[in-house]
């Protein structure tokens, strides 16, 4: 089923939109099957879980971190991931910068936007995004390359559209104004139930788990 699911989704995607397989709780065998069917990038939520899978799969995939990153996991994360999609504080930005510097690399990152303004969710509030990005743009070993958002957990996926739109507007605004050292290239929004709406609102990275691998 994994193969058929991926083929069906890929056929629907407009040019320029990349399908990231969200692989939390999926096995190395499942991920390998996905990689054989045209998936290039996987998204993992937990550093420890990703570490085990990375040991088996390595550079056959590009690895995106899509969970909440804790300070004490940054060093390991820098050794595994090609992009961290969830920078949500100045402190974690600075830790990633430090870790990447020690590893002799520059880490591409996205800034997570708390588009639903939820108290219990991580992410930068929409009105703080531009200032936040300017404030971390001078860190020499991270490279801000766009935004990511989850949006609230809603029963009707089309209700997420407004949160995708808020995030897309921030993305476009920062892109058109231009911030030195910042390259607004990726807008990561949309999951299994909502990626179609996200793409209509401008997403070019979608993170899909269930629609590829089935229910967890
Ligand atoms: C699990 C997860 C997804 C994928 O969710 P599905 O509904 O299974 O497609 C996308 N993004 C993040 C951050 C996730 O944790």
mmCIF file of C-alpha atoms and ligand atoms in Angstrom:
data_model
loop_
_atom_site.group_PDB
_atom_site.id
_atom_site.type_symbol
_atom_site.label_atom_id
_atom_site.label_comp_id
_atom_site.label_asym_id
_atom_site.label_seq_id
_atom_site.Cartn_x
_atom_site.Cartn_y
_atom_site.Cartn_z
ATOM 1 C CA UNK A 1 0.000 0.000 0.000
ATOM 2 C CA UNK A 2 2.855 2.390 0.761
ATOM 3 C CA UNK A 3 3.944 2.358 -2.865
ATOM 4 C CA UNK A 4 0.424 2.947 -4.210
ATOM 5 C CA UNK A 5 -0.214 5.729 -1.700
ATOM 6 C CA UNK A 6 2.963 7.578 -2.594
ATOM 7 C CA UNK A 7 2.392 7.206 -6.327
ATOM 8 C CA UNK A 8 -1.134 8.570 -5.981
ATOM 9 C CA UNK A 9 -0.042 11.559 -3.879
ATOM 10 C CA UNK A 10 2.934 12.383 -6.128
ATOM 11 C CA UNK A 11 0.633 12.459 -9.153
ATOM 12 C CA UNK A 12 -1.518 15.112 -7.459
ATOM 13 C CA UNK A 13 1.324 17.422 -6.495
ATOM 14 C CA UNK A 14 1.997 20.551 -8.523
ATOM 15 C CA UNK A 15 5.572 21.085 -9.686
ATOM 16 C CA UNK A 16 7.751 22.553 -6.976
ATOM 17 C CA UNK A 17 5.936 20.925 -4.046
ATOM 18 C CA UNK A 18 7.961 18.329 -2.177
ATOM 19 C CA UNK A 19 6.413 15.431 -0.296
ATOM 20 C CA UNK A 20 8.144 14.813 3.040
ATOM 21 C CA UNK A 21 7.236 11.441 4.552
ATOM 22 C CA UNK A 22 6.465 11.890 8.258
ATOM 23 C CA UNK A 23 7.950 8.692 9.638
ATOM 24 C CA UNK A 24 7.488 8.773 13.416
ATOM 25 C CA UNK A 25 6.746 5.263 14.674
ATOM 26 C CA UNK A 26 7.407 3.786 11.207
ATOM 27 C CA UNK A 27 9.950 0.992 10.774
ATOM 28 C CA UNK A 28 13.137 0.993 8.733
ATOM 29 C CA UNK A 29 11.418 -1.435 6.340
ATOM 30 C CA UNK A 30 8.482 0.926 5.827
ATOM 31 C CA UNK A 31 10.785 3.890 5.309
ATOM 32 C CA UNK A 32 12.926 1.919 2.866
ATOM 33 C CA UNK A 33 9.853 1.080 0.821
ATOM 34 C CA UNK A 34 8.937 4.753 0.728
ATOM 35 C CA UNK A 35 12.441 5.676 -0.416
ATOM 36 C CA UNK A 36 12.200 3.151 -3.242
ATOM 37 C CA UNK A 37 9.007 4.815 -4.439
ATOM 38 C CA UNK A 38 10.215 8.342 -4.944
ATOM 39 C CA UNK A 39 10.342 9.768 -1.431
ATOM 40 C CA UNK A 40 13.555 11.720 -0.945
ATOM 41 C CA UNK A 41 12.978 13.370 2.424
ATOM 42 C CA UNK A 42 11.727 11.966 5.716
ATOM 43 C CA UNK A 43 10.548 13.956 8.721
ATOM 44 C CA UNK A 44 11.245 12.651 12.212
ATOM 45 C CA UNK A 45 9.877 14.001 15.521
ATOM 46 C CA UNK A 46 12.280 12.474 18.016
ATOM 47 C CA UNK A 47 16.068 12.614 17.872
ATOM 48 C CA UNK A 48 16.576 9.254 19.571
ATOM 49 C CA UNK A 49 14.174 7.481 17.240
ATOM 50 C CA UNK A 50 15.777 9.146 14.235
ATOM 51 C CA UNK A 51 19.232 8.113 15.393
ATOM 52 C CA UNK A 52 18.383 4.415 15.188
ATOM 53 C CA UNK A 53 16.811 4.791 11.763
ATOM 54 C CA UNK A 54 19.656 6.964 10.499
ATOM 55 C CA UNK A 55 22.095 4.201 11.466
ATOM 56 C CA UNK A 56 20.248 1.841 9.111
ATOM 57 C CA UNK A 57 19.250 4.215 6.311
ATOM 58 C CA UNK A 58 21.851 6.966 6.402
ATOM 59 C CA UNK A 59 22.151 9.271 3.432
ATOM 60 C CA UNK A 60 19.686 7.316 1.287
ATOM 61 C CA UNK A 61 17.225 9.865 2.697
ATOM 62 C CA UNK A 62 17.352 13.546 3.453
ATOM 63 C CA UNK A 63 16.411 14.005 7.109
ATOM 64 C CA UNK A 64 14.186 16.806 8.392
ATOM 65 C CA UNK A 65 13.534 17.305 12.074
ATOM 66 C CA UNK A 66 9.850 18.164 12.602
ATOM 67 C CA UNK A 67 9.360 17.713 16.358
ATOM 68 C CA UNK A 68 10.098 19.990 19.285
ATOM 69 C CA UNK A 69 13.860 20.099 19.728
ATOM 70 C CA UNK A 70 15.255 20.029 23.246
ATOM 71 C CA UNK A 71 18.513 21.696 24.073
ATOM 72 C CA UNK A 72 20.216 18.516 25.253
ATOM 73 C CA UNK A 73 19.462 16.808 21.906
ATOM 74 C CA UNK A 74 20.894 19.498 19.657
ATOM 75 C CA UNK A 75 24.336 17.978 19.276
ATOM 76 C CA UNK A 76 22.940 14.648 18.107
ATOM 77 C CA UNK A 77 20.394 16.379 15.903
ATOM 78 C CA UNK A 78 23.137 18.312 14.118
ATOM 79 C CA UNK A 79 24.821 14.996 13.319
ATOM 80 C CA UNK A 80 21.710 13.531 11.712
ATOM 81 C CA UNK A 81 19.494 16.164 10.158
ATOM 82 C CA UNK A 82 19.763 18.104 6.912
ATOM 83 C CA UNK A 83 17.174 20.623 8.096
ATOM 84 C CA UNK A 84 15.532 21.521 11.395
ATOM 85 C CA UNK A 85 12.001 22.737 10.624
ATOM 86 C CA UNK A 86 11.032 23.740 14.134
ATOM 87 C CA UNK A 87 13.119 26.602 15.466
ATOM 88 C CA UNK A 88 10.786 28.115 18.050
ATOM 89 C CA UNK A 89 12.973 30.181 20.376
ATOM 90 C CA UNK A 90 16.088 32.335 20.344
ATOM 91 C CA UNK A 91 17.661 29.905 22.781
ATOM 92 C CA UNK A 92 17.278 26.864 20.537
ATOM 93 C CA UNK A 93 18.441 28.866 17.493
ATOM 94 C CA UNK A 94 21.566 29.787 19.380
ATOM 95 C CA UNK A 95 22.157 26.186 20.537
ATOM 96 C CA UNK A 96 21.799 24.863 16.991
ATOM 97 C CA UNK A 97 24.204 27.550 15.802
ATOM 98 C CA UNK A 98 26.705 26.501 18.432
ATOM 99 C CA UNK A 99 26.333 22.788 17.665
ATOM 100 C CA UNK A 100 26.641 23.362 13.930
ATOM 101 C CA UNK A 101 29.734 25.476 14.443
ATOM 102 C CA UNK A 102 31.370 22.685 16.458
ATOM 103 C CA UNK A 103 30.454 20.242 13.697
ATOM 104 C CA UNK A 104 31.901 22.577 11.074
ATOM 105 C CA UNK A 105 28.666 23.042 9.163
ATOM 106 C CA UNK A 106 25.791 25.416 8.522
ATOM 107 C CA UNK A 107 22.371 24.048 9.489
ATOM 108 C CA UNK A 108 19.390 25.033 7.327
ATOM 109 C CA UNK A 109 16.405 25.824 9.567
ATOM 110 C CA UNK A 110 12.773 26.839 9.305
ATOM 111 C CA UNK A 111 11.054 28.964 11.926
ATOM 112 C CA UNK A 112 7.934 27.389 13.417
ATOM 113 C CA UNK A 113 4.958 29.730 13.537
ATOM 114 C CA UNK A 114 2.260 29.256 16.180
ATOM 115 C CA UNK A 115 -0.379 30.265 13.651
ATOM 116 C CA UNK A 116 -3.276 29.298 15.922
ATOM 117 C CA UNK A 117 -1.858 31.367 18.780
ATOM 118 C CA UNK A 118 -2.306 28.358 21.058
ATOM 119 C CA UNK A 119 -0.967 28.625 24.593
ATOM 120 C CA UNK A 120 0.039 24.955 24.722
ATOM 121 C CA UNK A 121 1.799 24.917 21.342
ATOM 122 C CA UNK A 122 5.350 25.773 20.413
ATOM 123 C CA UNK A 123 6.232 28.352 17.826
ATOM 124 C CA UNK A 124 6.693 32.063 17.292
ATOM 125 C CA UNK A 125 3.541 34.185 17.254
ATOM 126 C CA UNK A 126 2.708 35.612 13.819
ATOM 127 C CA UNK A 127 3.276 39.236 14.851
ATOM 128 C CA UNK A 128 6.713 38.400 16.277
ATOM 129 C CA UNK A 129 7.977 36.405 13.310
ATOM 130 C CA UNK A 130 9.734 39.113 11.323
ATOM 131 C CA UNK A 131 11.530 40.555 14.332
ATOM 132 C CA UNK A 132 12.460 37.066 15.515
ATOM 133 C CA UNK A 133 13.960 36.111 12.162
ATOM 134 C CA UNK A 134 15.924 39.354 11.997
ATOM 135 C CA UNK A 135 17.233 38.665 15.501
ATOM 136 C CA UNK A 136 18.623 35.206 14.625
ATOM 137 C CA UNK A 137 19.720 36.023 11.075
ATOM 138 C CA UNK A 138 23.192 37.029 12.204
ATOM 139 C CA UNK A 139 24.005 33.565 13.571
ATOM 140 C CA UNK A 140 26.658 32.325 11.186
ATOM 141 C CA UNK A 141 26.076 28.569 11.466
ATOM 142 C CA UNK A 142 22.345 28.433 10.901
ATOM 143 C CA UNK A 143 20.602 29.509 7.717
ATOM 144 C CA UNK A 144 16.947 30.531 7.931
ATOM 145 C CA UNK A 145 15.270 29.137 4.828
ATOM 146 C CA UNK A 146 11.578 29.559 5.538
ATOM 147 C CA UNK A 147 8.652 28.816 7.818
ATOM 148 C CA UNK A 148 6.778 25.817 9.152
ATOM 149 C CA UNK A 149 3.400 25.617 10.851
ATOM 150 C CA UNK A 150 1.124 22.943 12.256
ATOM 151 C CA UNK A 151 -2.065 24.849 13.044
ATOM 152 C CA UNK A 152 -4.644 23.685 15.586
ATOM 153 C CA UNK A 153 -5.995 20.139 15.732
ATOM 154 C CA UNK A 154 -9.352 20.599 14.067
ATOM 155 C CA UNK A 155 -11.895 18.074 12.955
ATOM 156 C CA UNK A 156 -12.417 19.760 9.600
ATOM 157 C CA UNK A 157 -9.096 20.083 7.758
ATOM 158 C CA UNK A 158 -10.361 22.897 5.548
ATOM 159 C CA UNK A 159 -10.635 25.033 8.682
ATOM 160 C CA UNK A 160 -6.838 24.943 8.771
ATOM 161 C CA UNK A 161 -6.737 27.054 5.629
ATOM 162 C CA UNK A 162 -6.893 30.312 7.600
ATOM 163 C CA UNK A 163 -3.835 29.297 9.637
ATOM 164 C CA UNK A 164 -1.949 28.314 6.519
ATOM 165 C CA UNK A 165 -2.866 31.682 5.017
ATOM 166 C CA UNK A 166 -1.564 33.602 8.037
ATOM 167 C CA UNK A 167 1.742 31.751 7.769
ATOM 168 C CA UNK A 168 1.922 32.188 4.011
ATOM 169 C CA UNK A 169 1.411 35.941 4.355
ATOM 170 C CA UNK A 170 4.315 36.179 6.793
ATOM 171 C CA UNK A 171 6.432 34.106 4.420
ATOM 172 C CA UNK A 172 5.645 36.329 1.440
ATOM 173 C CA UNK A 173 6.176 39.526 3.395
ATOM 174 C CA UNK A 174 9.608 38.546 4.699
ATOM 175 C CA UNK A 175 10.569 37.189 1.302
ATOM 176 C CA UNK A 176 9.626 40.388 -0.497
ATOM 177 C CA UNK A 177 11.224 42.707 2.051
ATOM 178 C CA UNK A 178 14.358 40.615 2.216
ATOM 179 C CA UNK A 179 16.351 40.045 5.384
ATOM 180 C CA UNK A 180 20.151 39.830 5.041
ATOM 181 C CA UNK A 181 21.442 36.206 5.232
ATOM 182 C CA UNK A 182 17.875 34.854 5.136
ATOM 183 C CA UNK A 183 16.675 32.868 2.112
ATOM 184 C CA UNK A 184 12.883 32.421 2.281
ATOM 185 C CA UNK A 185 12.547 29.362 0.107
ATOM 186 C CA UNK A 186 10.505 26.760 1.989
ATOM 187 C CA UNK A 187 7.000 26.926 3.401
ATOM 188 C CA UNK A 188 6.238 23.692 5.260
ATOM 189 C CA UNK A 189 2.516 23.272 5.910
ATOM 190 C CA UNK A 190 -0.091 20.557 5.617
ATOM 191 C CA UNK A 191 -0.421 16.952 6.729
ATOM 192 C CA UNK A 192 -2.459 13.976 5.475
ATOM 193 C CA UNK A 193 -5.869 15.596 5.843
ATOM 194 C CA UNK A 194 -4.886 19.119 4.991
ATOM 195 C CA UNK A 195 -2.077 19.182 2.443
ATOM 196 C CA UNK A 196 -4.369 20.066 -0.457
ATOM 197 C CA UNK A 197 -5.478 23.235 1.310
ATOM 198 C CA UNK A 198 -1.905 23.964 2.355
ATOM 199 C CA UNK A 199 -0.684 23.754 -1.235
ATOM 200 C CA UNK A 200 -3.452 26.113 -2.346
ATOM 201 C CA UNK A 201 -2.176 28.537 0.290
ATOM 202 C CA UNK A 202 1.394 28.299 -0.964
ATOM 203 C CA UNK A 203 3.057 25.363 0.821
ATOM 204 C CA UNK A 204 5.987 23.820 -1.033
ATOM 205 C CA UNK A 205 6.884 21.225 1.617
ATOM 206 C CA UNK A 206 4.102 18.980 2.887
ATOM 207 C CA UNK A 207 4.569 16.520 5.750
ATOM 208 C CA UNK A 208 2.480 13.402 5.246
ATOM 209 C CA UNK A 209 2.376 10.305 7.453
ATOM 210 C CA UNK A 210 -0.965 8.519 7.644
ATOM 211 C CA UNK A 211 -1.886 8.977 3.971
ATOM 212 C CA UNK A 212 1.354 7.187 3.038
ATOM 213 C CA UNK A 213 1.752 4.545 5.736
ATOM 214 C CA UNK A 214 -1.787 4.053 7.044
ATOM 215 C CA UNK A 215 -3.003 4.592 10.589
ATOM 216 C CA UNK A 216 -0.473 4.430 13.387
HETATM 217 C C1 LIG B 1 2.945 13.265 12.483
HETATM 218 C C2 LIG B 1 3.225 14.580 11.868
HETATM 219 C C3 LIG B 1 2.841 14.860 10.557
HETATM 220 C C4 LIG B 1 2.062 13.903 9.685
HETATM 221 O O1 LIG B 1 0.766 13.725 10.171
HETATM 222 P P1 LIG B 1 -0.273 12.785 9.399
HETATM 223 O O2 LIG B 1 -1.589 13.279 9.832
HETATM 224 O O3 LIG B 1 0.017 11.388 9.861
HETATM 225 O O4 LIG B 1 -0.036 12.951 7.951
HETATM 226 C C5 LIG B 1 3.197 16.099 10.039
HETATM 227 N N1 LIG B 1 3.867 17.010 10.754
HETATM 228 C C6 LIG B 1 4.243 16.771 12.018
HETATM 229 C C7 LIG B 1 4.983 17.825 12.756
HETATM 230 C C8 LIG B 1 3.925 15.555 12.616
HETATM 231 O O5 LIG B 1 4.298 15.344 13.885
#
